[in-house]
mmCIF file of N, CA and C in Angstrom:
data_model
loop_
_atom_site.group_PDB
_atom_site.id
_atom_site.type_symbol
_atom_site.label_atom_id
_atom_site.label_comp_id
_atom_site.label_asym_id
_atom_site.label_seq_id
_atom_site.Cartn_x
_atom_site.Cartn_y
_atom_site.Cartn_z
ATOM 1 N N LYS S 109 -38.284 1.692 8.669
ATOM 2 C CA LYS S 109 -37.018 1.482 8.159
ATOM 3 C C LYS S 109 -37.439 1.689 6.046
ATOM 4 N N GLY S 110 -36.346 2.556 5.481
ATOM 5 C CA GLY S 110 -36.333 2.372 4.052
ATOM 6 C C GLY S 110 -35.708 1.384 3.270
ATOM 7 N N LYS S 111 -35.294 0.308 2.341
ATOM 8 C CA LYS S 111 -35.557 -1.033 1.339
ATOM 9 C C LYS S 111 -34.866 -0.345 0.289
ATOM 10 N N ASN S 112 -34.201 0.816 0.396
ATOM 11 C CA ASN S 112 -33.720 1.460 -1.064
ATOM 12 C C ASN S 112 -34.408 2.395 -0.948
ATOM 13 N N LEU S 113 -32.855 3.256 -1.677
ATOM 14 C CA LEU S 113 -32.275 4.248 -1.272
ATOM 15 C C LEU S 113 -33.858 5.841 -1.896
ATOM 16 N N LYS S 114 -34.687 5.249 -2.819
ATOM 17 C CA LYS S 114 -36.080 6.308 -3.758
ATOM 18 C C LYS S 114 -36.585 6.320 -1.736
ATOM 19 N N ASP S 115 -36.946 4.965 -0.907
ATOM 20 C CA ASP S 115 -37.594 4.753 0.617
ATOM 21 C C ASP S 115 -36.972 6.221 1.934
ATOM 22 N N LYS S 116 -35.538 5.877 1.875
ATOM 23 C CA LYS S 116 -34.675 6.290 2.626
ATOM 24 C C LYS S 116 -34.683 7.562 2.053
ATOM 25 N N ILE S 117 -34.930 8.243 1.155
ATOM 26 C CA ILE S 117 -34.833 9.703 0.793
ATOM 27 C C ILE S 117 -36.374 10.346 1.275
ATOM 28 N N ASP S 118 -37.703 9.590 0.850
ATOM 29 C CA ASP S 118 -39.106 9.929 1.095
ATOM 30 C C ASP S 118 -39.058 10.426 2.988
ATOM 31 N N LYS S 119 -38.923 9.440 2.907
ATOM 32 C CA LYS S 119 -38.291 9.478 5.069
ATOM 33 C C LYS S 119 -37.621 10.419 5.368
ATOM 34 N N LEU S 120 -37.886 11.959 4.575
ATOM 35 C CA LEU S 120 -37.232 12.101 4.835
ATOM 36 C C LEU S 120 -38.096 13.680 5.266
ATOM 37 N N ASN S 121 -38.813 13.988 4.258
ATOM 38 C CA ASN S 121 -40.449 14.623 4.284
ATOM 39 C C ASN S 121 -40.552 14.432 6.185
ATOM 40 N N GLY S 122 -40.367 15.488 6.215
ATOM 41 C CA GLY S 122 -40.816 15.606 7.724
ATOM 42 C C GLY S 122 -39.801 16.652 8.647
ATOM 43 N N ILE S 123 -38.552 16.229 7.588
ATOM 44 C CA ILE S 123 -37.554 16.995 8.787
ATOM 45 C C ILE S 123 -37.144 17.617 7.695
ATOM 46 N N LEU S 124 -37.447 17.477 6.491
ATOM 47 C CA LEU S 124 -36.613 18.039 5.847
ATOM 48 C C LEU S 124 -37.874 19.260 4.356
ATOM 49 N N PRO S 125 -38.042 20.503 4.287
ATOM 50 C CA PRO S 125 -39.390 20.998 2.986
ATOM 51 C C PRO S 125 -39.547 19.543 2.335
ATOM 52 N N GLU S 126 -40.414 19.506 1.952
ATOM 53 C CA GLU S 126 -41.191 18.288 1.220
ATOM 54 C C GLU S 126 -40.414 18.806 -0.035
ATOM 55 N N SER S 127 -40.239 20.377 -0.819
ATOM 56 C CA SER S 127 -39.475 20.859 -1.880
ATOM 57 C C SER S 127 -38.061 19.977 -2.365
ATOM 58 N N ILE S 128 -37.624 20.111 -0.964
ATOM 59 C CA ILE S 128 -35.167 19.510 -1.491
ATOM 60 C C ILE S 128 -36.167 18.040 -1.182
ATOM 61 N N VAL S 129 -36.896 17.381 -0.627
ATOM 62 C CA VAL S 129 -36.551 15.988 -0.887
ATOM 63 C C VAL S 129 -36.943 16.110 -2.193
ATOM 64 N N LYS S 130 -38.310 16.240 -2.511
ATOM 65 C CA LYS S 130 -38.389 16.078 -4.276
ATOM 66 C C LYS S 130 -37.225 15.976 -4.847
ATOM 67 N N HIS S 131 -36.433 17.248 -5.255
ATOM 68 C CA HIS S 131 -35.021 17.703 -5.425
ATOM 69 C C HIS S 131 -33.704 16.323 -5.207
ATOM 70 N N LEU S 132 -34.269 15.763 -3.879
ATOM 71 C CA LEU S 132 -32.789 15.125 -3.275
ATOM 72 C C LEU S 132 -33.132 13.687 -4.259
ATOM 73 N N HIS S 133 -33.987 12.818 -4.654
ATOM 74 C CA HIS S 133 -34.011 12.189 -6.103
ATOM 75 C C HIS S 133 -32.967 12.511 -6.826
ATOM 76 N N GLU S 134 -32.664 13.394 -7.463
ATOM 77 C CA GLU S 134 -31.638 13.915 -8.260
ATOM 78 C C GLU S 134 -30.240 12.549 -7.901
ATOM 79 N N PHE S 135 -29.924 13.097 -7.326
ATOM 80 C CA PHE S 135 -28.437 12.318 -6.294
ATOM 81 C C PHE S 135 -28.597 10.866 -6.749
ATOM 82 N N ARG S 136 -29.843 10.111 -6.462
ATOM 83 C CA ARG S 136 -30.343 8.608 -6.968
ATOM 84 C C ARG S 136 -30.225 8.432 -8.036
ATOM 85 N N PHE S 137 -30.406 9.581 -9.453
ATOM 86 C CA PHE S 137 -30.865 9.250 -10.351
ATOM 87 C C PHE S 137 -29.624 9.100 -11.216
ATOM 88 N N MET S 138 -28.760 10.455 -10.829
ATOM 89 C CA MET S 138 -27.452 10.556 -11.185
ATOM 90 C C MET S 138 -26.708 8.703 -10.250
ATOM 91 N N GLY S 139 -26.947 8.843 -9.652
ATOM 92 C CA GLY S 139 -25.711 7.606 -8.825
ATOM 93 C C GLY S 139 -26.176 5.831 -9.533
ATOM 94 N N ASN S 140 -27.839 6.074 -10.263
ATOM 95 C CA ASN S 140 -28.300 5.010 -10.975
ATOM 96 C C ASN S 140 -27.506 5.846 -12.355
ATOM 97 N N ASP S 141 -27.220 5.955 -13.271
ATOM 98 C CA ASP S 141 -26.968 7.058 -14.269
ATOM 99 C C ASP S 141 -25.375 6.419 -14.406
ATOM 100 N N ALA S 142 -24.597 7.038 -13.779
ATOM 101 C CA ALA S 142 -23.243 6.090 -13.194
ATOM 102 C C ALA S 142 -22.965 5.000 -13.318
ATOM 103 N N VAL S 143 -24.164 3.925 -12.505
ATOM 104 C CA VAL S 143 -23.655 2.295 -12.025
ATOM 105 C C VAL S 143 -23.979 1.866 -13.669
ATOM 106 N N HIS S 144 -25.227 2.150 -13.669
ATOM 107 C CA HIS S 144 -26.345 1.290 -15.119
ATOM 108 C C HIS S 144 -25.155 1.879 -15.977
ATOM 109 N N GLN S 145 -25.613 2.979 -16.345
ATOM 110 C CA GLN S 145 -25.027 3.714 -17.907
ATOM 111 C C GLN S 145 -23.963 4.129 -18.189
ATOM 112 N N LEU S 146 -23.167 3.979 -16.746
ATOM 113 C CA LEU S 146 -21.569 4.024 -16.824
ATOM 114 C C LEU S 146 -21.658 5.561 -17.065
ATOM 115 N N GLU S 147 -22.604 6.388 -16.928
ATOM 116 C CA GLU S 147 -22.631 7.457 -16.708
ATOM 117 C C GLU S 147 -21.164 8.524 -15.466
ATOM 118 N N ALA S 148 -20.358 8.749 -15.795
ATOM 119 C CA ALA S 148 -20.422 10.039 -14.603
ATOM 120 C C ALA S 148 -20.533 11.622 -14.823
ATOM 121 N N PRO S 149 -21.507 12.059 -13.720
ATOM 122 C CA PRO S 149 -21.598 13.514 -13.166
ATOM 123 C C PRO S 149 -20.185 14.174 -13.854
ATOM 124 N N ASN S 150 -20.980 15.664 -14.184
ATOM 125 C CA ASN S 150 -19.513 16.141 -14.979
ATOM 126 C C ASN S 150 -19.255 16.770 -13.429
ATOM 127 N N LYS S 151 -18.226 18.072 -13.932
ATOM 128 C CA LYS S 151 -17.145 18.216 -12.537
ATOM 129 C C LYS S 151 -18.398 19.344 -11.285
ATOM 130 N N PHE S 152 -19.255 20.453 -12.601
ATOM 131 C CA PHE S 152 -20.120 21.063 -12.269
ATOM 132 C C PHE S 152 -21.519 20.319 -11.507
ATOM 133 N N THR S 153 -22.536 19.284 -12.060
ATOM 134 C CA THR S 153 -23.005 18.491 -10.978
ATOM 135 C C THR S 153 -22.395 18.291 -9.585
ATOM 136 N N LEU S 154 -21.074 17.487 -9.912
ATOM 137 C CA LEU S 154 -20.385 17.427 -8.013
ATOM 138 C C LEU S 154 -20.286 18.281 -7.916
ATOM 139 N N GLN S 155 -19.406 19.574 -8.257
ATOM 140 C CA GLN S 155 -19.826 20.556 -7.213
ATOM 141 C C GLN S 155 -20.813 20.793 -6.212
ATOM 142 N N ARG S 156 -21.729 21.142 -7.302
ATOM 143 C CA ARG S 156 -23.361 21.877 -6.975
ATOM 144 C C ARG S 156 -23.661 20.282 -6.088
ATOM 145 N N CYS S 157 -23.987 19.151 -5.713
ATOM 146 C CA CYS S 157 -23.694 18.376 -5.571
ATOM 147 C C CYS S 157 -23.381 18.446 -4.103
ATOM 148 N N ILE S 158 -22.075 18.642 -3.327
ATOM 149 C CA ILE S 158 -21.382 19.215 -2.513
ATOM 150 C C ILE S 158 -21.868 20.169 -2.075
ATOM 151 N N HIS S 159 -22.415 20.864 -2.868
ATOM 152 C CA HIS S 159 -22.905 22.295 -1.822
ATOM 153 C C HIS S 159 -24.609 21.851 -1.008
ATOM 154 N N VAL S 160 -24.815 21.065 -1.551
ATOM 155 C CA VAL S 160 -25.992 20.276 -0.986
ATOM 156 C C VAL S 160 -26.245 20.713 -0.083
ATOM 157 N N VAL S 161 -25.246 19.029 -0.264
ATOM 158 C CA VAL S 161 -24.489 18.644 1.607
ATOM 159 C C VAL S 161 -24.351 18.920 2.523
ATOM 160 N N GLU S 162 -23.280 20.743 1.614
ATOM 161 C CA GLU S 162 -23.503 21.295 2.864
ATOM 162 C C GLU S 162 -23.992 21.578 3.457
ATOM 163 N N ASP S 163 -25.185 22.755 2.174
ATOM 164 C CA ASP S 163 -26.522 23.167 3.019
ATOM 165 C C ASP S 163 -27.075 22.394 3.462
ATOM 166 N N LEU S 164 -27.710 21.012 3.385
ATOM 167 C CA LEU S 164 -28.401 20.338 4.224
ATOM 168 C C LEU S 164 -27.907 19.862 5.235
ATOM 169 N N LEU S 165 -26.566 20.498 6.003
ATOM 170 C CA LEU S 165 -25.607 19.947 6.805
ATOM 171 C C LEU S 165 -25.430 21.511 7.387
ATOM 172 N N ASN S 166 -25.482 22.123 7.184
ATOM 173 C CA ASN S 166 -25.879 23.272 7.333
ATOM 174 C C ASN S 166 -27.676 23.938 8.285
ATOM 175 N N TYR S 167 -28.448 23.236 7.666
ATOM 176 C CA TYR S 167 -30.279 23.075 7.916
ATOM 177 C C TYR S 167 -30.000 22.429 8.735
ATOM 178 N N LEU S 168 -29.538 21.220 9.030
ATOM 179 C CA LEU S 168 -30.017 20.053 10.088
ATOM 180 C C LEU S 168 -28.539 20.587 11.452
ATOM 181 N N TYR S 169 -27.813 20.278 11.302
ATOM 182 C CA TYR S 169 -27.347 21.207 12.345
ATOM 183 C C TYR S 169 -26.751 22.353 13.095
ATOM 184 N N GLN S 170 -25.899 23.890 11.956
ATOM 185 C CA GLN S 170 -26.532 24.813 12.323
ATOM 186 C C GLN S 170 -26.505 25.795 12.428
ATOM 187 N N LEU S 171 -27.709 25.601 11.686
ATOM 188 C CA LEU S 171 -29.293 27.106 11.857
ATOM 189 C C LEU S 171 -29.168 26.830 13.136
ATOM 190 N N GLU S 172 -29.775 25.866 13.467
ATOM 191 C CA GLU S 172 -30.068 25.057 15.584
ATOM 192 C C GLU S 172 -29.233 25.835 16.116
ATOM 193 N N TYR S 173 -28.009 25.563 15.761
ATOM 194 C CA TYR S 173 -27.063 26.106 16.811
ATOM 195 C C TYR S 173 -26.598 27.043 17.205
ATOM 196 N N ASN S 174 -26.684 27.948 15.584
ATOM 197 C CA ASN S 174 -26.749 29.541 15.976
ATOM 198 C C ASN S 174 -27.937 30.184 15.972
ATOM 199 N N THR S 175 -29.154 29.084 16.457
ATOM 200 C CA THR S 175 -30.105 30.561 16.673
ATOM 201 C C THR S 175 -30.407 29.859 18.315
ATOM 202 N N ARG S 176 -29.864 28.997 18.316
ATOM 203 C CA ARG S 176 -29.846 28.741 20.094
ATOM 204 C C ARG S 176 -28.480 29.552 20.999
ATOM 205 N N LEU S 177 -27.651 30.164 20.237
ATOM 206 C CA LEU S 177 -26.867 31.093 20.484
ATOM 207 C C LEU S 177 -27.312 32.354 20.607
ATOM 208 N N MET S 178 -28.264 32.394 19.546
ATOM 209 C CA MET S 178 -29.422 33.717 19.240
ATOM 210 C C MET S 178 -29.947 34.215 21.156
ATOM 211 N N ALA S 179 -30.546 32.630 21.188
ATOM 212 C CA ALA S 179 -31.805 32.869 22.300
ATOM 213 C C ALA S 179 -30.566 33.231 23.422
ATOM 214 N N SER S 180 -29.242 31.750 23.162
ATOM 215 C CA SER S 180 -28.338 32.103 24.247
ATOM 216 C C SER S 180 -27.968 34.296 25.195
ATOM 217 N N ASN S 181 -27.218 34.494 23.807
ATOM 218 C CA ASN S 181 -27.071 35.881 24.094
ATOM 219 C C ASN S 181 -28.304 37.020 24.546
ATOM 220 N N ARG S 182 -29.295 36.676 23.750
ATOM 221 C CA ARG S 182 -30.714 37.482 24.263
ATOM 222 C C ARG S 182 -30.491 37.483 25.795
ATOM 223 N N GLN S 183 -30.597 36.211 26.711
ATOM 224 C CA GLN S 183 -31.215 36.314 27.570
ATOM 225 C C GLN S 183 -29.909 36.944 28.933
ATOM 226 N N LYS S 184 -28.326 36.791 28.200
ATOM 227 C CA LYS S 184 -27.499 37.221 28.907
ATOM 228 C C LYS S 184 -27.179 38.758 28.575
ATOM 229 N N VAL S 185 -27.726 39.495 27.334
ATOM 230 C CA VAL S 185 -28.416 40.665 27.383
ATOM 231 C C VAL S 185 -29.001 41.744 28.352
ATOM 232 N N LYS S 186 -30.262 40.280 28.548
ATOM 233 C CA LYS S 186 -30.993 40.270 29.467
ATOM 234 C C LYS S 186 -30.660 40.506 31.012
ATOM 235 N N ASP S 187 -30.384 39.550 32.044
ATOM 236 C CA ASP S 187 -29.404 39.321 33.084
ATOM 237 C C ASP S 187 -28.672 40.855 32.907
ATOM 238 N N ASN S 188 -27.149 41.020 31.999
ATOM 239 C CA ASN S 188 -26.669 41.796 32.695
ATOM 240 C C ASN S 188 -27.943 43.171 32.335
ATOM 241 N N ALA S 189 -28.685 43.882 32.018
ATOM 242 C CA ALA S 189 -28.954 45.079 31.944
ATOM 243 C C ALA S 189 -30.184 44.779 33.384
ATOM 244 N N GLN S 190 -30.426 43.559 33.761
ATOM 245 C CA GLN S 190 -31.236 43.469 34.829
ATOM 246 C C GLN S 190 -30.015 44.011 36.017
ATOM 247 N N ALA S 191 -28.569 43.988 36.361
ATOM 248 C CA ALA S 191 -28.370 43.769 36.742
ATOM 249 C C ALA S 191 -27.422 44.970 36.680
ATOM 250 N N LYS S 192 -26.706 45.777 36.424
ATOM 251 C CA LYS S 192 -27.421 47.208 35.915
ATOM 252 C C LYS S 192 -28.472 47.392 37.057
ATOM 253 N N LYS S 193 -29.524 47.295 36.888
ATOM 254 C CA LYS S 193 -30.688 48.193 37.290
ATOM 255 C C LYS S 193 -30.522 48.144 38.974
ATOM 256 N N GLU S 194 -30.324 46.651 39.267
ATOM 257 C CA GLU S 194 -29.230 46.622 40.771
ATOM 258 C C GLU S 194 -28.732 47.227 41.505
ATOM 259 N N GLU S 195 -27.168 47.554 40.294
ATOM 260 C CA GLU S 195 -26.343 48.853 41.065
ATOM 261 C C GLU S 195 -26.886 49.381 41.238
ATOM 262 N N LYS S 196 -27.853 50.400 41.067
ATOM 263 C CA LYS S 196 -28.284 51.863 40.884
ATOM 264 C C LYS S 196 -28.710 52.502 41.900
#
């Protein structure tokens, strides 16, 4: 288990592309600035953070779900085509 946030982010390698993991450290830097230097992130940065989190959730969950639906639908189309051939 990661002992700190840096380790936890680094352990996402293999789950997420390396370039994304590298940039996720920006969340850590932003948090450090907020806590240690009392610098609140601006509205644009916070909006970008929300978009990043939404995109990560889509990547991790929605993408797999949608591709599974595509595969299921393709099989249904094949099955329907086969059933129509057998009816003739």
